[in-house]
PDB file of C-alpha atoms in Angstrom:
ATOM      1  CA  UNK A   1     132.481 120.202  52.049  1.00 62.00           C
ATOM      2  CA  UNK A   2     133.000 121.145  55.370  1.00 73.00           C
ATOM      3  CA  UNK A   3     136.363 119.224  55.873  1.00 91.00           C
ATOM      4  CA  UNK A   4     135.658 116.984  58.572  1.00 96.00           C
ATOM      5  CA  UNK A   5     136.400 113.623  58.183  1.00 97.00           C
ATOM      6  CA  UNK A   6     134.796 111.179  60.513  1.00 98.00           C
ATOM      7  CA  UNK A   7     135.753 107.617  61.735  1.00 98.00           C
ATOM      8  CA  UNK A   8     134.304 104.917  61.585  1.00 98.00           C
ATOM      9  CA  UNK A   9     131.559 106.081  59.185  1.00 97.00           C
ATOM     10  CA  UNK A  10     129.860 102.611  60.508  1.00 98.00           C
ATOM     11  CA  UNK A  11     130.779 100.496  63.438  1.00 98.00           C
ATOM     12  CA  UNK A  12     128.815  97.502  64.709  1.00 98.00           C
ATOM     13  CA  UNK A  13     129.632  96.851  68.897  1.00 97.00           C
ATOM     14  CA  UNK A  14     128.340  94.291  71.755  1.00 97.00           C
ATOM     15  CA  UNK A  15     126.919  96.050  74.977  1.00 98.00           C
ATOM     16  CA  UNK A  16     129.303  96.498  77.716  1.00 97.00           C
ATOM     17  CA  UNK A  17     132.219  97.604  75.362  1.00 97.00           C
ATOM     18  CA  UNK A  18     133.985 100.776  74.436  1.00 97.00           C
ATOM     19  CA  UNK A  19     133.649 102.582  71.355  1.00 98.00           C
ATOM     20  CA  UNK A  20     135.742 105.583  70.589  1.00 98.00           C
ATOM     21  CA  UNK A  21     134.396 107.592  67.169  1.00 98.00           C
ATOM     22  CA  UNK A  22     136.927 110.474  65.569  1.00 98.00           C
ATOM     23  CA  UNK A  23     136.458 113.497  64.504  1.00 98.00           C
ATOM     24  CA  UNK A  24     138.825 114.870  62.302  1.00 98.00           C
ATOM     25  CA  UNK A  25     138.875 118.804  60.525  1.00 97.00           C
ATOM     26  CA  UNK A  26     141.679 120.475  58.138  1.00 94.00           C
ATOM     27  CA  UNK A  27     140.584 123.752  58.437  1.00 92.00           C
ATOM     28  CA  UNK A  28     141.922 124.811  62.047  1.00 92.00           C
ATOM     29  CA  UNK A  29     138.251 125.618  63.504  1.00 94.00           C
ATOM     30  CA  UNK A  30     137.916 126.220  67.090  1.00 93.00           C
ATOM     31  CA  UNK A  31     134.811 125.083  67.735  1.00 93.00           C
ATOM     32  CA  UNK A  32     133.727 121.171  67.310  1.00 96.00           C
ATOM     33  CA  UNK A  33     130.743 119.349  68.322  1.00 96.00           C
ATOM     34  CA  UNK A  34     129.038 115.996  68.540  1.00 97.00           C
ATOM     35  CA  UNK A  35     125.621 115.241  67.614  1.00 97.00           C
ATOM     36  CA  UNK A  36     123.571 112.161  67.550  1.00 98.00           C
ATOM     37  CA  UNK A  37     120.445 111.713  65.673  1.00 96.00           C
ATOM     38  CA  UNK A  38     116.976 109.851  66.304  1.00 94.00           C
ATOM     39  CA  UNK A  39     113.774 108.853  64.873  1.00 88.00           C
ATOM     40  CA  UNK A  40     111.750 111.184  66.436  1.00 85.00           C
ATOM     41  CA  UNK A  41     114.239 113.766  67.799  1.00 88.00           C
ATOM     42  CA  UNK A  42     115.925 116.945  66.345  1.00 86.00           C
ATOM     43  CA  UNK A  43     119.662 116.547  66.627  1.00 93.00           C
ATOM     44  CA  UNK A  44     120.530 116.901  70.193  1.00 95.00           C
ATOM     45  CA  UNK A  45     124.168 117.998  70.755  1.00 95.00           C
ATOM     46  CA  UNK A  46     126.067 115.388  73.277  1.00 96.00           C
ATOM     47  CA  UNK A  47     129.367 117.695  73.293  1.00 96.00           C
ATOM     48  CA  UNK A  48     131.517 120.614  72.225  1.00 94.00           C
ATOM     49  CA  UNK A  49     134.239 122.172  72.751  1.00 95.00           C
ATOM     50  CA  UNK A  50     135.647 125.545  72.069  1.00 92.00           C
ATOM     51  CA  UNK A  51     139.304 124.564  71.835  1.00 93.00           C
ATOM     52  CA  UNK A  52     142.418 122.518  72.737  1.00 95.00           C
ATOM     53  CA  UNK A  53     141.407 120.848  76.540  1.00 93.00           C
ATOM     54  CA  UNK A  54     138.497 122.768  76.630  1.00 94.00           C
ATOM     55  CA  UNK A  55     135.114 121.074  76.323  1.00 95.00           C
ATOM     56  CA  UNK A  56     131.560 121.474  77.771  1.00 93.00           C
ATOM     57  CA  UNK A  57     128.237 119.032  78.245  1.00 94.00           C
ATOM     58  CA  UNK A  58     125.318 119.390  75.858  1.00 93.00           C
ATOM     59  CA  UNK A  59     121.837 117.914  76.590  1.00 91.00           C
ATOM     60  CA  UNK A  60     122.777 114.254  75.983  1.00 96.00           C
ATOM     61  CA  UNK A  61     125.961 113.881  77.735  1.00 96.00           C
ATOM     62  CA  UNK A  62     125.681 110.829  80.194  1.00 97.00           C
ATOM     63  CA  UNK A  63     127.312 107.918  79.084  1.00 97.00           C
ATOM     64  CA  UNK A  64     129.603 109.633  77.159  1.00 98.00           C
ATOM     65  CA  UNK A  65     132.952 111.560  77.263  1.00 98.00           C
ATOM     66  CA  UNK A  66     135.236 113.420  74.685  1.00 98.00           C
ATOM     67  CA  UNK A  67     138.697 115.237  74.138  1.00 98.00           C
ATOM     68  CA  UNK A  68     140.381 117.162  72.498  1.00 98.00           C
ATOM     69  CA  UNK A  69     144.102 117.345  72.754  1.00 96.00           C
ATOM     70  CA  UNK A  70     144.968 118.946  69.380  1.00 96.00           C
ATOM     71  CA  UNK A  71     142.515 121.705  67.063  1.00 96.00           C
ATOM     72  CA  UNK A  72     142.017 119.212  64.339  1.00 97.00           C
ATOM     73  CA  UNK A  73     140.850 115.693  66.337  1.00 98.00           C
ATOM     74  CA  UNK A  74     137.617 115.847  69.088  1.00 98.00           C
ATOM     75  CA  UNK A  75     137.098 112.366  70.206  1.00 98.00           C
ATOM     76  CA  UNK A  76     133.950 110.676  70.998  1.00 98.00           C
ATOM     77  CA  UNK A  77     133.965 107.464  73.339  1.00 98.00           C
ATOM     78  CA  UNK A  78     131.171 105.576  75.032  1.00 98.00           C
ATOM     79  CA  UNK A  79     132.686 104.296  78.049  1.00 94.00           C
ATOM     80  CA  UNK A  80     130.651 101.521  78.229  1.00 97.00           C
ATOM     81  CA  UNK A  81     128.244 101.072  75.028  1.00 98.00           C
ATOM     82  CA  UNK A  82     124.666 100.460  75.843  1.00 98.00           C
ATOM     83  CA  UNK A  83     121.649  99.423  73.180  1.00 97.00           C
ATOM     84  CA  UNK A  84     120.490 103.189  73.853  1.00 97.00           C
ATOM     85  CA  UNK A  85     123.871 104.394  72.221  1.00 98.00           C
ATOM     86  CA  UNK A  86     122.604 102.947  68.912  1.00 98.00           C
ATOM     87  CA  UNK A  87     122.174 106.315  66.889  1.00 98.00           C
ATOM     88  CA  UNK A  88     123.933 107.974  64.191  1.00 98.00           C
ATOM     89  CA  UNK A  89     126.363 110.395  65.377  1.00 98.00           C
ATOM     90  CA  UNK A  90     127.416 113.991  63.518  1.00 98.00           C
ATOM     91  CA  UNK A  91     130.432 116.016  63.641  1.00 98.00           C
ATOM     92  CA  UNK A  92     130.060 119.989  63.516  1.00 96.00           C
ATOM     93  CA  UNK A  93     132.201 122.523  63.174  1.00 95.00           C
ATOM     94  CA  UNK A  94     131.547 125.670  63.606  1.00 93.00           C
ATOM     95  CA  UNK A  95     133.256 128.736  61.587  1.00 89.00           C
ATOM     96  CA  UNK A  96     134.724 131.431  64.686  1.00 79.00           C
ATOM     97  CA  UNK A  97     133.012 134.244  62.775  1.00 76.00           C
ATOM     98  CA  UNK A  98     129.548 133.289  61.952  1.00 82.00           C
ATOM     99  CA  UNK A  99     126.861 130.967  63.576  1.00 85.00           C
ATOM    100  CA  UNK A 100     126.327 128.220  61.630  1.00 90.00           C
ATOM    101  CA  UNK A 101     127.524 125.113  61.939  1.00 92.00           C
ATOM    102  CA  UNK A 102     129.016 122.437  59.356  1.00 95.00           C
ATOM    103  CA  UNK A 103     127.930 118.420  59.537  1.00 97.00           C
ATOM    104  CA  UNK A 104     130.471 115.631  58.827  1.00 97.00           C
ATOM    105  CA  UNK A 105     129.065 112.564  57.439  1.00 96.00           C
ATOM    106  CA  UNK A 106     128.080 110.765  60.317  1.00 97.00           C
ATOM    107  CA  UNK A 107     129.176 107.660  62.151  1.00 98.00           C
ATOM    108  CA  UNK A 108     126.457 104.899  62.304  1.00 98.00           C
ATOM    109  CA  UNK A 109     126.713 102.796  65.484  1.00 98.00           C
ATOM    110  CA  UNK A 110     125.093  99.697  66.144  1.00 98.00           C
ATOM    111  CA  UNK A 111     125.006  98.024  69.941  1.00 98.00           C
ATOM    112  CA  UNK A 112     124.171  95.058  70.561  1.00 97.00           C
TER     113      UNK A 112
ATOM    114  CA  UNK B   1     123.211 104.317  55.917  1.00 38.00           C
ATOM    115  CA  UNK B   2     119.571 103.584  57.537  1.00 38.00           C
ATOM    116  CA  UNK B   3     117.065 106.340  57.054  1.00 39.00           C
ATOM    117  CA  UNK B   4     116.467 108.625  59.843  1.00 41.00           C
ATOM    118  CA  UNK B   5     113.049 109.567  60.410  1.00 46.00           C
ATOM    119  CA  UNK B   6     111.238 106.919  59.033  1.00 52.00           C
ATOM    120  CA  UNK B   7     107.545 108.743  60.232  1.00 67.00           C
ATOM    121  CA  UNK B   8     109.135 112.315  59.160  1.00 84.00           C
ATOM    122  CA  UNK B   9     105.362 114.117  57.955  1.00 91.00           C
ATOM    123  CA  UNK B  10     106.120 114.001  53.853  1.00 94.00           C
ATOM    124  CA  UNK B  11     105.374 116.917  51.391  1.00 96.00           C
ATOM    125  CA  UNK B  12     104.320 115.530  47.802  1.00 96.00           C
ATOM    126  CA  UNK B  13     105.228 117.903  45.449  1.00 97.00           C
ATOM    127  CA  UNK B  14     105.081 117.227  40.872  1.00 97.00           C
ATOM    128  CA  UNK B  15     108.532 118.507  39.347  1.00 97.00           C
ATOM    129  CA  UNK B  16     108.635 121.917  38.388  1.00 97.00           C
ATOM    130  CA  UNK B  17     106.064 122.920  41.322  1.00 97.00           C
ATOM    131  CA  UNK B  18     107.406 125.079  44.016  1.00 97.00           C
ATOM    132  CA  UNK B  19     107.488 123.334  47.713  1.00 97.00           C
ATOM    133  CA  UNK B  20     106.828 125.120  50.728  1.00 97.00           C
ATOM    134  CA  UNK B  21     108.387 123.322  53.903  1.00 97.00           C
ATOM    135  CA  UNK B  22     107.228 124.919  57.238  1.00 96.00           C
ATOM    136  CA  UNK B  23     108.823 124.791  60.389  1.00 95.00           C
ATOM    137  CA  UNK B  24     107.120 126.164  64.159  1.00 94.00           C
ATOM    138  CA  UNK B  25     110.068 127.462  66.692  1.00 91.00           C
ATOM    139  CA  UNK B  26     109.976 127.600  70.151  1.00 85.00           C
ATOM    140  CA  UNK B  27     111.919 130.023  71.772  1.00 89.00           C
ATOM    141  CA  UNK B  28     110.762 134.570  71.180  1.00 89.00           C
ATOM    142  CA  UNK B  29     114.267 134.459  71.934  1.00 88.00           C
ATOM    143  CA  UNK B  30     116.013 132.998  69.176  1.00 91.00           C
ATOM    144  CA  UNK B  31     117.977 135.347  66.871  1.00 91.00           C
ATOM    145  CA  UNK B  32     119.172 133.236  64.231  1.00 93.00           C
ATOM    146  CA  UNK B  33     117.381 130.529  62.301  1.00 95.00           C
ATOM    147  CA  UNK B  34     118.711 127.980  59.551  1.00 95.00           C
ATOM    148  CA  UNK B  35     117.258 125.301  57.116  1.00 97.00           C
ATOM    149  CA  UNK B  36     119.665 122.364  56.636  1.00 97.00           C
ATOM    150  CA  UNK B  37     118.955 119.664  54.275  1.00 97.00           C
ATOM    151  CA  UNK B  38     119.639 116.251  54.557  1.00 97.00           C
ATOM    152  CA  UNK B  39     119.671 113.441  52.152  1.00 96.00           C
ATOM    153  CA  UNK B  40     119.550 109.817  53.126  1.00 94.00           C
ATOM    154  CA  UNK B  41     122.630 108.272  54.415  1.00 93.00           C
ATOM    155  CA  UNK B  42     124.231 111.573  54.537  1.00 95.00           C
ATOM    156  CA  UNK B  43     125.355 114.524  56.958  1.00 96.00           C
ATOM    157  CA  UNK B  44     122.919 117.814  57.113  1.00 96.00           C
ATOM    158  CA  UNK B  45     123.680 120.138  54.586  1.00 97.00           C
ATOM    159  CA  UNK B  46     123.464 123.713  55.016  1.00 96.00           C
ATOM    160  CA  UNK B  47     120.898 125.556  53.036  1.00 97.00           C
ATOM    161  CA  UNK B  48     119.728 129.410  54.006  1.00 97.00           C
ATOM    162  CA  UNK B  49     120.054 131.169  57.254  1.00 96.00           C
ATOM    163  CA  UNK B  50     118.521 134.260  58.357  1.00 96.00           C
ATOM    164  CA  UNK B  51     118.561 136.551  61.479  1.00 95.00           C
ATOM    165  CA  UNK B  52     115.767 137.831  63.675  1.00 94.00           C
ATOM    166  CA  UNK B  53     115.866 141.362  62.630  1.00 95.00           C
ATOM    167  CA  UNK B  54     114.906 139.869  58.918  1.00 97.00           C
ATOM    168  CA  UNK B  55     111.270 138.594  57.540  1.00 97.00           C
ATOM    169  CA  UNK B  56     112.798 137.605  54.282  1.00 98.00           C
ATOM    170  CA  UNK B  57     115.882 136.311  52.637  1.00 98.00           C
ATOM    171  CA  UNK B  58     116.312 134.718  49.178  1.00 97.00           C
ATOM    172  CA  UNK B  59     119.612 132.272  48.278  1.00 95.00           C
ATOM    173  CA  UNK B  60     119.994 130.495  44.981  1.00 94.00           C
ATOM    174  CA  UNK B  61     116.105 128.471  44.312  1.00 96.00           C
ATOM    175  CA  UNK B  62     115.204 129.130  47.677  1.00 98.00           C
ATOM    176  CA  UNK B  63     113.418 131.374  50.069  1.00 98.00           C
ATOM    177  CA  UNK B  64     113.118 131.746  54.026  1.00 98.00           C
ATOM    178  CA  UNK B  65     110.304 133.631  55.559  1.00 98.00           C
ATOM    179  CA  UNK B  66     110.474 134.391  59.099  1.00 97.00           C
ATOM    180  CA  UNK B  67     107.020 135.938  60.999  1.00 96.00           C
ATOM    181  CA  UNK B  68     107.978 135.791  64.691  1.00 94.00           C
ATOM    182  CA  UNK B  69     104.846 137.409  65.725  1.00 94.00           C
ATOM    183  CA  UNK B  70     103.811 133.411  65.326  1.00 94.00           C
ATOM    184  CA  UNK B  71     106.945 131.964  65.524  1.00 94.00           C
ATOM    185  CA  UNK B  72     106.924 130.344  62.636  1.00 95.00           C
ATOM    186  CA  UNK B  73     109.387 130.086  59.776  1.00 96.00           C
ATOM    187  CA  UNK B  74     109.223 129.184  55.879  1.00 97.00           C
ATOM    188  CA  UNK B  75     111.616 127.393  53.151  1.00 98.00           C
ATOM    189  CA  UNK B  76     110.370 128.122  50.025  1.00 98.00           C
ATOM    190  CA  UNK B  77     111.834 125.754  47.201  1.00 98.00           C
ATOM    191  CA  UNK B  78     111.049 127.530  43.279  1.00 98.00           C
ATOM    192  CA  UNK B  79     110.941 124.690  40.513  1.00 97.00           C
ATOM    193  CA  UNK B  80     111.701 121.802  42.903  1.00 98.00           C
ATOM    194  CA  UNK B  81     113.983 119.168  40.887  1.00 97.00           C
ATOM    195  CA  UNK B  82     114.262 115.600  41.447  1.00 96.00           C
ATOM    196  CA  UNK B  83     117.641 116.028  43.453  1.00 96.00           C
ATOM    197  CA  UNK B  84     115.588 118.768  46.012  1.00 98.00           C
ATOM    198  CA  UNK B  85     114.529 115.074  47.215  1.00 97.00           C
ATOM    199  CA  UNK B  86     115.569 115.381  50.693  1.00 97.00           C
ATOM    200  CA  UNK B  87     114.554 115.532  54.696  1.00 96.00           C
ATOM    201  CA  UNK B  88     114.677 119.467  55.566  1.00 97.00           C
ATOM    202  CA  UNK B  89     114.793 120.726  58.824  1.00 94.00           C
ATOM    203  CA  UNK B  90     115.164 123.655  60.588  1.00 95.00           C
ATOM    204  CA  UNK B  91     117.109 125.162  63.798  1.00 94.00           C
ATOM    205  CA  UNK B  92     117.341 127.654  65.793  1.00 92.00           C
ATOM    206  CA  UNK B  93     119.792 129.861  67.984  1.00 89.00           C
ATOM    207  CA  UNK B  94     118.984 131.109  71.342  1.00 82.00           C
ATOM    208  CA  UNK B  95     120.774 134.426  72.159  1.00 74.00           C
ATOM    209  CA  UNK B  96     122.509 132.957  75.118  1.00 72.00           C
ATOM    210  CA  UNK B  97     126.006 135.294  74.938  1.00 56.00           C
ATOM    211  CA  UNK B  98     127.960 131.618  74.541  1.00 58.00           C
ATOM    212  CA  UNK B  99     129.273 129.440  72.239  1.00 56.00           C
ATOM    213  CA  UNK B 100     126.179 129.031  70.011  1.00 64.00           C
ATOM    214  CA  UNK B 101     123.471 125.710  70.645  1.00 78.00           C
ATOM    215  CA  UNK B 102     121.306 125.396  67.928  1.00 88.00           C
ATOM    216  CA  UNK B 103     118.189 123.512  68.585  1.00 90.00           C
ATOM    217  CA  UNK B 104     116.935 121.514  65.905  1.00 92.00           C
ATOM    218  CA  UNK B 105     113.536 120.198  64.671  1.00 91.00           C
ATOM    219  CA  UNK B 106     112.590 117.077  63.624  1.00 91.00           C
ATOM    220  CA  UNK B 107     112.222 117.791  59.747  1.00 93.00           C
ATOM    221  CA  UNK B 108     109.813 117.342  57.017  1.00 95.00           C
ATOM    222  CA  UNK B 109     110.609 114.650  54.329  1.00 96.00           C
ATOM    223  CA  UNK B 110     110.391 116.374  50.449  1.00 97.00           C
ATOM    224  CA  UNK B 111     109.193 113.434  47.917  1.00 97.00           C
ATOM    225  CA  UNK B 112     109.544 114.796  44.210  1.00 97.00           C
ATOM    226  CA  UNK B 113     107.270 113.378  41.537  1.00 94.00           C
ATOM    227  CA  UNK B 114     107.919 113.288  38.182  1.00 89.00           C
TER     228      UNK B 114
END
């Protein structure tokens, strides 16, 4: 148990809309990311961040956003929630002194 | 949850057997390397890591090999049990000097027969 706590763990949305999913750790890690997951993909990393107001793009960053305005909460929102968004998104955190990184649960999304 | 990689190539293996799960990299310049395992409706799981300047390292039931000479890395499973069930992937860490981006594979689906 990694001690992240995600939210929604499923969510069901109409195009067009916004959808904000949280991230939520107890264990005072600086770095967080976001992950979403495909058929046919790896994980491909959306966001991270490596603190409080500090965040940086990963490979599958259009259409979305995040922040982080406290160590323990890194927010996930889709602006604008398109059927392409449908995917099952993962929480990381990962430890300051090593390199691996820790999955939540995941969120599944549905757009329709 | 719905099943992610529903065309995932499947390994077969009889309880009791031992499974080996292989996994092709891409990068010469990736220095670390981890197996994650992932069970259906449920978030990766961290299984064995190992470093570059390693060919071998051995956890509790299971075994990575790493031969970068063909960039290729091994999770080897001893007496595979009914719960070893899984999707197991691999991923790898580019020695880029920042915060660290692991790229991930696809994954291999484990089916265990009784």
């Amino acid at each position: 148990d990694a001690g992240i706590t995600q939210s929604p763990r499923h969510k069901v949305t109409e195009t067009g809309t916004p959808v904000t999913l949280r991230c939520h750790q107890t264990e005072n890690h600086r770095y967080m990311y976001w992950y979403r997951q495909d058929p046919g993909h790896g994980l491909r990393l959306i966001h991270y961040s490596y603190g409080v107001k500090d965040t940086d793009k990963g490979e599958v960053s259009d259409g979305y956003s995040v922040s982080r305005s406290k160590t323990e909460d890194f927010l996930l929102t889709l602006e604008s929630a398109t059927s392409s968004q449908t995917s099952v998104y993962f929480c990381a955190i990962r430890p300051g002194t090593g390199n691996t990184i820790y999955f939540g649960e995941g969120s599944w999304l549905t757009v329709v | 949850g719905e099943s992610v990689g529903l065309h995932l190539p499947t390994l077969s293996v009889q309880e009791g057997d031992n499974s080996i799960i292989n996994c092709a990299y891409s990068n010469s310049a990736s220095d670390y390397f981890i197996w994650y395992k992932q069970e259906s409706g449920k978030g990766p799981q961290f299984i064995i890591d190992i470093r570059s300047n390693m060919d071998k390292r051995q956890g509790q039931r299971v075994t990575v090999l790493l031969n970068k000479t063909v960039k290729h890395l091994s999770l080897q499973i001893a007496a595979t049990q009914p719960g070893d069930s899984a999707v197991y992937f691999c991923a790898e860490k580019l020695n880029t000097g920042t915060a660290s981006k692991l790229t991930f594979g696809t994954g291999t689906r484990l089916q265990v027969t009784l």
